[in-house]
Amino acid sequence: MKVVMMRHFALAASLALAVTGPLAPLAAAEPETRACIDSRSIRATQFSAEQGYFVRSGGKWFQNRAGGCPLFKEDRSIRTNSTIGRQCNGDQVQVYQPVTNLEFGNCTLGDWTEVPATSVPKK
């Protein structure tokens, strides 16, 4: 009885494959985009003059190009003036050098886009 059932199952599976054809490869998922990142969830940051501002939040890396802000550099950081504890699209951030406290100016944040860890510049 088991052999007959197995044959019927194999026949049904092969017929289903013949009718539908092989499975198409899954399309790559669109990267997640956010308007805001919760400041308390940020576990790491990285800055690049060419690529923008990167944060690790919730186990994922996000990039903010901040309108191509040229003030971002590897040895710099930012100050935010958010009263809601988030860094959001449209927020002004002040770029400064933490060791000297020298201020370089302000940049406006854009949307946050998820990126693979391999695209985050190394320190």
Coordinates of C-alpha atoms in Angstrom, one line a residue:
M1 CA 0.0 0.0 0.0
K2 CA 2.8 2.4 0.9
V3 CA 4.6 1.7 -2.4
V4 CA 1.4 2.5 -4.4
M5 CA 0.8 5.7 -2.4
M6 CA 4.5 6.8 -3.0
R7 CA 4.1 6.2 -6.7
H8 CA 0.9 8.2 -6.8
F9 CA 2.6 11.1 -5.0
A10 CA 5.6 11.0 -7.3
L11 CA 3.4 11.0 -10.3
A12 CA 1.3 13.9 -9.0
A13 CA 4.4 15.9 -8.2
S14 CA 5.9 15.4 -11.6
L15 CA 2.6 16.3 -13.3
A16 CA 2.4 19.5 -11.2
L17 CA 5.9 20.4 -12.2
A18 CA 5.2 19.7 -15.9
V19 CA 2.1 21.9 -15.8
T20 CA 3.6 24.9 -13.9
G21 CA 7.2 24.6 -15.1
P22 CA 10.2 25.1 -13.0
L23 CA 10.1 27.6 -10.2
A24 CA 11.3 31.0 -11.0
P25 CA 14.2 32.4 -8.9
L26 CA 13.1 34.7 -6.1
A27 CA 13.5 38.3 -6.8
A28 CA 15.9 40.2 -4.6
A29 CA 14.1 42.0 -1.8
E30 CA 14.0 45.8 -1.9
P31 CA 16.2 47.4 0.7
E32 CA 14.2 48.7 3.7
T33 CA 13.8 52.5 3.7
R34 CA 12.9 54.5 6.8
A35 CA 12.2 58.1 7.5
C36 CA 13.5 57.9 11.0
I37 CA 16.0 55.9 13.1
D38 CA 15.5 55.7 16.9
S39 CA 18.6 57.2 18.4
R40 CA 18.6 54.7 21.3
S41 CA 18.8 51.8 18.9
I42 CA 22.0 53.0 17.2
R43 CA 24.8 50.6 18.1
A44 CA 27.6 51.8 15.8
T45 CA 28.2 54.8 13.4
Q46 CA 30.5 55.4 10.5
F47 CA 31.0 58.5 8.4
S48 CA 32.3 59.0 4.8
A49 CA 32.6 62.2 2.8
E50 CA 31.7 60.2 -0.4
Q51 CA 29.0 57.9 0.9
G52 CA 27.4 59.7 3.9
Y53 CA 26.4 58.6 7.4
F54 CA 26.0 54.9 8.4
V55 CA 24.3 53.5 11.5
R56 CA 23.8 50.0 12.8
S57 CA 20.4 49.6 14.3
G58 CA 18.5 46.5 15.1
G59 CA 21.2 44.3 13.6
K60 CA 21.0 46.1 10.2
W61 CA 23.1 48.8 8.7
F62 CA 21.4 51.9 7.3
Q63 CA 22.9 54.7 5.1
N64 CA 21.9 58.3 5.1
R65 CA 23.4 60.3 2.2
A66 CA 22.2 63.6 3.8
G67 CA 22.1 65.3 0.5
G68 CA 25.7 64.5 -0.3
C69 CA 27.0 66.4 2.8
P70 CA 30.8 66.9 2.3
L71 CA 31.3 67.6 6.0
F72 CA 31.1 63.9 6.9
K73 CA 34.5 62.4 7.4
E74 CA 35.9 59.3 9.3
D75 CA 37.1 61.3 12.3
R76 CA 33.9 63.3 12.8
S77 CA 30.6 62.9 14.6
I78 CA 27.3 64.7 14.8
R79 CA 25.1 66.4 17.3
T80 CA 21.3 66.2 17.0
N81 CA 18.7 68.5 18.4
S82 CA 15.8 66.1 18.4
T83 CA 13.3 66.3 21.2
I84 CA 11.7 62.9 20.1
G85 CA 14.9 60.8 20.3
R86 CA 15.0 60.0 16.6
Q87 CA 17.1 61.0 13.6
C88 CA 14.6 61.8 10.8
N89 CA 14.5 62.9 7.2
G90 CA 14.7 66.7 7.3
D91 CA 16.5 67.0 10.6
Q92 CA 19.5 69.3 10.8
V93 CA 22.6 67.7 12.3
Q94 CA 25.7 69.6 13.4
V95 CA 29.0 68.0 12.3
Y96 CA 32.0 68.3 14.6
Q97 CA 35.3 66.7 15.5
P98 CA 35.0 65.0 19.0
V99 CA 38.6 65.4 20.1
T100 CA 38.9 69.1 19.5
N101 CA 35.2 69.9 19.6
L102 CA 35.7 71.9 16.4
E103 CA 32.4 72.5 14.5
F104 CA 32.3 72.2 10.7
G105 CA 28.7 73.1 10.0
N106 CA 25.2 71.5 9.5
C107 CA 23.8 68.9 7.2
T108 CA 20.2 67.9 6.5
L109 CA 19.4 64.2 6.9
G110 CA 17.5 62.3 4.2
D111 CA 15.8 58.9 4.2
W112 CA 17.6 55.9 5.8
T113 CA 18.2 53.0 3.4
E114 CA 19.3 49.5 4.5
V115 CA 22.7 48.5 3.1
P116 CA 24.7 45.3 3.4
A117 CA 27.5 45.5 6.0
T118 CA 30.1 45.0 3.2
S119 CA 29.2 48.5 1.8
V120 CA 29.9 50.3 5.1
P121 CA 33.3 52.0 5.0
K122 CA 35.9 50.6 7.4
K123 CA 37.5 52.7 10.1

